[in-house]
Short mmCIF file of C-alpha atoms in Angstrom, two decimals:
data_model
loop_
_atom_site.label_atom_id
_atom_site.label_comp_id
_atom_site.label_asym_id
_atom_site.label_seq_id
_atom_site.Cartn_x
_atom_site.Cartn_y
_atom_site.Cartn_z
CA UNK A 3 12.33 -84.14 87.23
CA UNK A 4 14.69 -87.17 88.13
CA UNK A 5 13.16 -87.73 91.47
CA UNK A 6 13.43 -84.16 92.66
CA UNK A 7 9.75 -83.57 92.61
CA UNK A 8 9.47 -81.81 95.89
CA UNK A 9 11.97 -79.34 94.93
CA UNK A 10 10.50 -78.63 91.44
CA UNK A 11 7.06 -77.78 92.97
CA UNK A 12 8.49 -75.48 95.12
CA UNK A 13 10.46 -73.55 92.07
CA UNK A 14 6.89 -73.64 90.55
CA UNK A 15 5.49 -71.96 93.49
CA UNK A 16 8.32 -69.37 93.77
CA UNK A 17 7.56 -68.42 90.08
CA UNK A 18 3.60 -68.41 90.23
CA UNK A 19 1.45 -65.47 90.46
CA UNK A 20 -0.71 -64.32 93.65
CA UNK A 21 -3.35 -67.36 92.65
CA UNK A 22 -1.18 -70.02 94.74
CA UNK A 23 -4.12 -71.79 95.93
CA UNK A 24 -5.25 -72.65 92.43
CA UNK A 25 -1.40 -73.94 91.57
CA UNK A 26 -1.67 -76.22 94.96
CA UNK A 27 -4.66 -77.79 93.90
CA UNK A 28 -3.32 -78.87 90.45
CA UNK A 29 -0.12 -80.04 92.32
CA UNK A 30 -2.15 -82.04 94.53
CA UNK A 31 -3.32 -84.03 91.56
CA UNK A 32 0.20 -84.75 90.39
CA UNK A 33 1.21 -88.46 90.92
CA UNK A 34 4.25 -87.68 92.89
CA UNK A 35 6.21 -91.30 92.00
CA UNK A 36 9.65 -91.51 92.75
CA UNK A 37 11.29 -91.87 89.47
CA UNK A 38 14.23 -94.61 89.55
CA UNK A 39 16.92 -94.46 86.99
CA UNK A 40 17.57 -97.56 85.05
CA UNK A 41 21.33 -98.88 85.56
CA UNK A 42 22.90 -98.54 82.33
CA UNK A 43 26.33 -101.11 81.66
CA UNK A 44 29.28 -99.41 81.64
CA UNK A 45 31.59 -99.25 78.54
CA UNK A 46 35.33 -98.63 78.04
CA UNK A 47 38.11 -98.98 75.88
CA UNK A 48 38.46 -102.56 76.92
CA UNK A 49 35.77 -103.56 75.09
CA UNK A 50 38.01 -103.33 71.88
CA UNK A 51 39.75 -106.17 73.41
CA UNK A 52 37.24 -108.31 74.97
CA UNK A 53 34.91 -108.30 71.67
CA UNK A 54 36.49 -109.94 68.86
CA UNK A 55 34.41 -108.00 65.97
CA UNK A 56 35.19 -104.80 67.70
CA UNK A 57 38.85 -105.62 67.96
CA UNK A 58 39.09 -106.34 64.66
CA UNK A 59 37.30 -103.01 63.46
CA UNK A 60 39.29 -100.92 65.27
CA UNK A 61 42.98 -102.65 64.13
CA UNK A 62 41.66 -102.27 60.80
CA UNK A 63 40.70 -98.71 60.94
CA UNK A 64 43.78 -98.00 62.76
CA UNK A 65 46.17 -99.63 59.83
CA UNK A 66 44.22 -97.68 57.27
CA UNK A 67 44.77 -94.42 59.11
CA UNK A 68 48.61 -95.02 59.47
CA UNK A 69 48.65 -95.40 55.90
CA UNK A 70 46.64 -92.38 55.21
CA UNK A 71 48.58 -90.53 57.90
CA UNK A 72 52.01 -91.26 56.34
CA UNK A 73 50.72 -89.74 52.85
CA UNK A 74 48.77 -86.96 54.21
CA UNK A 75 51.46 -85.54 56.44
CA UNK A 76 54.44 -86.71 54.32
CA UNK A 77 53.75 -85.60 50.97
CA UNK A 78 53.67 -81.90 51.53
CA UNK A 79 57.14 -82.44 53.67
CA UNK A 80 58.71 -84.29 50.60
CA UNK A 81 57.68 -81.94 47.88
CA UNK A 82 61.08 -80.50 47.72
CA UNK A 83 62.47 -83.42 46.21
CA UNK A 84 60.76 -82.10 43.19
CA UNK A 85 62.30 -79.30 41.40
CA UNK A 86 59.50 -76.90 41.74
CA UNK A 87 59.09 -73.44 43.59
CA UNK A 88 58.71 -74.60 47.15
CA UNK A 89 56.32 -71.51 48.13
CA UNK A 90 54.19 -72.28 45.20
CA UNK A 91 54.04 -75.89 45.72
CA UNK A 92 52.92 -75.57 49.49
CA UNK A 93 50.37 -72.81 48.55
CA UNK A 94 48.89 -75.31 45.82
CA UNK A 95 48.63 -78.24 48.38
CA UNK A 96 46.76 -76.02 50.71
CA UNK A 97 44.33 -75.04 48.09
CA UNK A 98 43.73 -78.39 46.92
CA UNK A 99 42.81 -79.71 50.11
CA UNK A 100 39.43 -77.35 50.37
CA UNK A 101 37.77 -78.90 47.44
CA UNK A 102 37.74 -82.26 49.34
CA UNK A 103 35.09 -80.97 52.05
CA UNK A 104 32.70 -80.32 49.18
CA UNK A 105 33.32 -83.80 47.10
CA UNK A 106 33.36 -86.01 50.38
CA UNK A 107 29.33 -85.55 51.08
CA UNK A 108 29.07 -86.22 47.48
CA UNK A 109 31.13 -89.40 47.85
CA UNK A 110 29.27 -90.17 50.79
CA UNK A 111 25.81 -89.51 48.94
CA UNK A 112 26.02 -91.63 46.12
CA UNK A 113 28.65 -94.58 46.71
CA UNK A 114 29.24 -97.41 49.14
CA UNK A 115 31.54 -96.36 52.07
CA UNK A 116 34.01 -99.33 51.54
CA UNK A 117 34.19 -98.93 47.63
CA UNK A 118 35.06 -95.24 48.04
CA UNK A 119 37.62 -95.95 50.56
CA UNK A 120 39.15 -98.67 48.22
CA UNK A 121 39.23 -96.81 45.13
CA UNK A 122 40.25 -93.53 46.65
CA UNK A 123 43.51 -95.01 48.17
CA UNK A 124 44.25 -97.19 44.91
CA UNK A 125 44.06 -93.66 43.33
CA UNK A 126 46.28 -92.21 45.58
CA UNK A 127 48.96 -94.80 45.79
CA UNK A 128 49.10 -94.91 41.89
CA UNK A 129 49.50 -90.96 42.08
CA UNK A 130 52.65 -91.39 44.44
CA UNK A 131 54.35 -94.12 42.36
CA UNK A 132 53.50 -91.86 39.07
CA UNK A 133 55.09 -89.11 40.80
CA UNK A 134 58.11 -91.11 41.61
CA UNK A 135 58.62 -92.31 38.01
CA UNK A 136 58.33 -89.04 36.15
CA UNK A 137 60.14 -87.05 38.53
CA UNK A 138 63.07 -89.57 37.43
CA UNK A 139 62.32 -88.94 34.03
CA UNK A 140 62.69 -85.24 34.40
CA UNK A 141 59.10 -84.43 33.57
CA UNK A 142 58.73 -82.16 36.75
CA UNK A 143 55.51 -80.36 36.37
CA UNK A 144 53.72 -83.24 35.35
CA UNK A 145 55.39 -85.38 38.62
CA UNK A 146 54.01 -82.37 40.65
CA UNK A 147 50.55 -82.77 39.55
CA UNK A 148 50.42 -86.16 40.74
CA UNK A 149 51.65 -85.03 43.87
CA UNK A 150 48.98 -82.76 44.08
CA UNK A 151 46.47 -85.94 43.21
CA UNK A 152 48.40 -88.13 46.14
CA UNK A 153 47.73 -85.25 48.67
CA UNK A 154 44.25 -84.79 47.60
CA UNK A 155 43.37 -88.48 47.90
CA UNK A 156 44.85 -88.45 51.14
CA UNK A 157 42.51 -85.90 52.41
CA UNK A 158 39.66 -87.43 50.97
CA UNK A 159 40.38 -90.81 52.61
CA UNK A 160 40.89 -89.38 55.83
CA UNK A 161 37.01 -87.66 55.41
CA UNK A 162 35.86 -90.95 54.35
CA UNK A 163 37.19 -92.71 57.30
CA UNK A 164 36.13 -90.39 59.74
CA UNK A 165 32.43 -90.85 58.57
CA UNK A 166 32.97 -94.65 57.94
CA UNK A 167 34.40 -95.14 61.65
CA UNK A 168 31.40 -93.57 63.29
CA UNK A 169 28.92 -95.88 61.72
CA UNK A 170 30.73 -98.67 62.45
CA UNK A 171 30.94 -98.28 66.27
CA UNK A 172 27.89 -97.84 68.86
CA UNK A 173 27.78 -94.44 70.94
CA UNK A 174 29.14 -96.08 74.00
CA UNK A 175 32.50 -96.84 72.63
CA UNK A 176 32.71 -94.21 69.71
CA UNK A 177 34.71 -91.37 71.66
CA UNK A 178 37.46 -94.27 72.33
CA UNK A 179 37.23 -95.29 68.74
CA UNK A 180 37.71 -91.67 67.44
CA UNK A 181 40.67 -91.34 69.98
CA UNK A 182 42.52 -94.46 68.51
CA UNK A 183 41.40 -93.13 64.91
CA UNK A 184 43.20 -90.19 65.66
CA UNK A 185 46.34 -91.56 67.18
CA UNK A 186 47.00 -93.66 64.31
CA UNK A 187 46.92 -90.86 61.83
CA UNK A 188 49.08 -89.04 64.54
CA UNK A 189 51.75 -91.73 64.50
CA UNK A 190 51.52 -92.22 60.68
CA UNK A 191 52.59 -88.61 60.51
CA UNK A 192 55.14 -88.89 63.03
CA UNK A 193 57.07 -91.59 60.70
CA UNK A 194 57.15 -88.95 57.79
CA UNK A 195 60.17 -87.43 58.84
CA UNK A 196 62.25 -90.95 58.67
CA UNK A 197 60.65 -91.82 55.17
CA UNK A 198 61.17 -88.05 53.93
CA UNK A 199 65.09 -88.49 54.84
CA UNK A 200 65.03 -91.35 52.48
CA UNK A 201 64.60 -89.15 49.65
CA UNK A 202 68.31 -87.50 50.09
CA UNK A 203 69.95 -90.16 48.77
CA UNK A 204 67.34 -91.03 46.07
CA UNK A 205 65.29 -88.06 44.98
CA UNK A 206 61.26 -88.64 45.08
CA UNK A 207 61.79 -92.26 46.18
CA UNK A 208 59.79 -91.19 49.60
CA UNK A 209 56.83 -90.32 47.00
CA UNK A 210 56.71 -94.18 45.76
CA UNK A 211 56.93 -95.41 49.52
CA UNK A 212 53.60 -93.20 50.61
CA UNK A 213 51.83 -94.29 47.47
CA UNK A 214 52.40 -97.99 48.26
CA UNK A 215 51.84 -97.39 51.82
CA UNK A 216 48.31 -95.91 51.25
CA UNK A 217 46.89 -98.39 48.51
CA UNK A 218 48.61 -101.26 50.46
CA UNK A 219 47.05 -100.42 54.34
CA UNK A 220 43.81 -99.22 52.25
CA UNK A 221 43.48 -102.57 50.76
CA UNK A 222 42.47 -103.62 54.45
CA UNK A 223 39.03 -101.85 53.90
CA UNK A 224 38.00 -104.97 52.38
CA UNK A 225 37.95 -106.62 55.99
CA UNK A 226 35.09 -103.99 56.78
CA UNK A 227 31.59 -104.13 56.83
CA UNK A 228 29.43 -101.67 54.54
CA UNK A 229 27.62 -99.30 56.73
CA UNK A 230 25.87 -97.04 54.21
CA UNK A 231 22.36 -96.66 54.96
CA UNK A 232 22.47 -98.28 58.51
CA UNK A 233 21.20 -97.08 61.66
CA UNK A 234 23.46 -95.99 64.47
CA UNK A 235 23.52 -98.18 67.61
CA UNK A 236 23.91 -96.99 71.06
CA UNK A 237 25.05 -100.23 72.94
CA UNK A 238 27.61 -103.03 71.95
CA UNK A 239 24.83 -105.52 72.33
CA UNK A 240 22.58 -103.53 70.02
CA UNK A 241 25.38 -103.35 67.45
CA UNK A 242 26.00 -107.13 67.66
CA UNK A 243 22.17 -108.17 67.17
CA UNK A 244 22.46 -105.94 64.08
CA UNK A 245 25.38 -107.28 62.61
CA UNK A 246 24.07 -110.78 63.27
CA UNK A 247 20.74 -109.59 61.65
CA UNK A 248 22.60 -108.37 58.59
CA UNK A 249 24.67 -111.33 58.11
CA UNK A 250 21.59 -113.68 58.45
CA UNK A 251 19.88 -111.84 55.70
CA UNK A 252 23.21 -112.08 53.17
CA UNK A 253 23.32 -115.85 53.82
#
């Protein structure tokens, strides 16, 4: 009742039947002790800068999401550099995105977070580079297949990182971490038109840039801790204690 005992009792009396004396006798037996709300520490986005482990994690997450954002938003934008039907290509890019919502839970269930993100970004980067090479050789159909693979890996990587990020930060700062997570993705998308414009001078080179960005920035996931099977923490102090316990057990 959070200290509103009398108000709660009056509400019960107004809703009760005619036998109010019986209700009053029960109410008299209740201990009307004033509840005291325990003051909880307040957290904000500043805690990311004051705690070394939190700052390192959020910076690495933003770097990875920047690389994924470049590929996720940029690959469909530069598909025009491949000699394929533009309407068919955009349709297939949209269709390819649908299976990722089925595959992501399977990857999360069977594999570690860090290894899943690492392998996914490396495969996506390799697909982007192969798309560039094959388009130069005139094998547009095969190049377009690798373009779809790059876009597919970018979407899978975003889904994996969304879950990974939630498990790395406690509840008190998780909303701030999510905001910075999304901002890094959007900034990566904002850089896509600049990279796509390079393809006007050298066709399909944008795919190589997207692939290198995805793989290169994806390597930073090796700095992050593994979180599969770990419980979610509520406060920064609880997160620090859990991390210390895990580090001690590994030593």
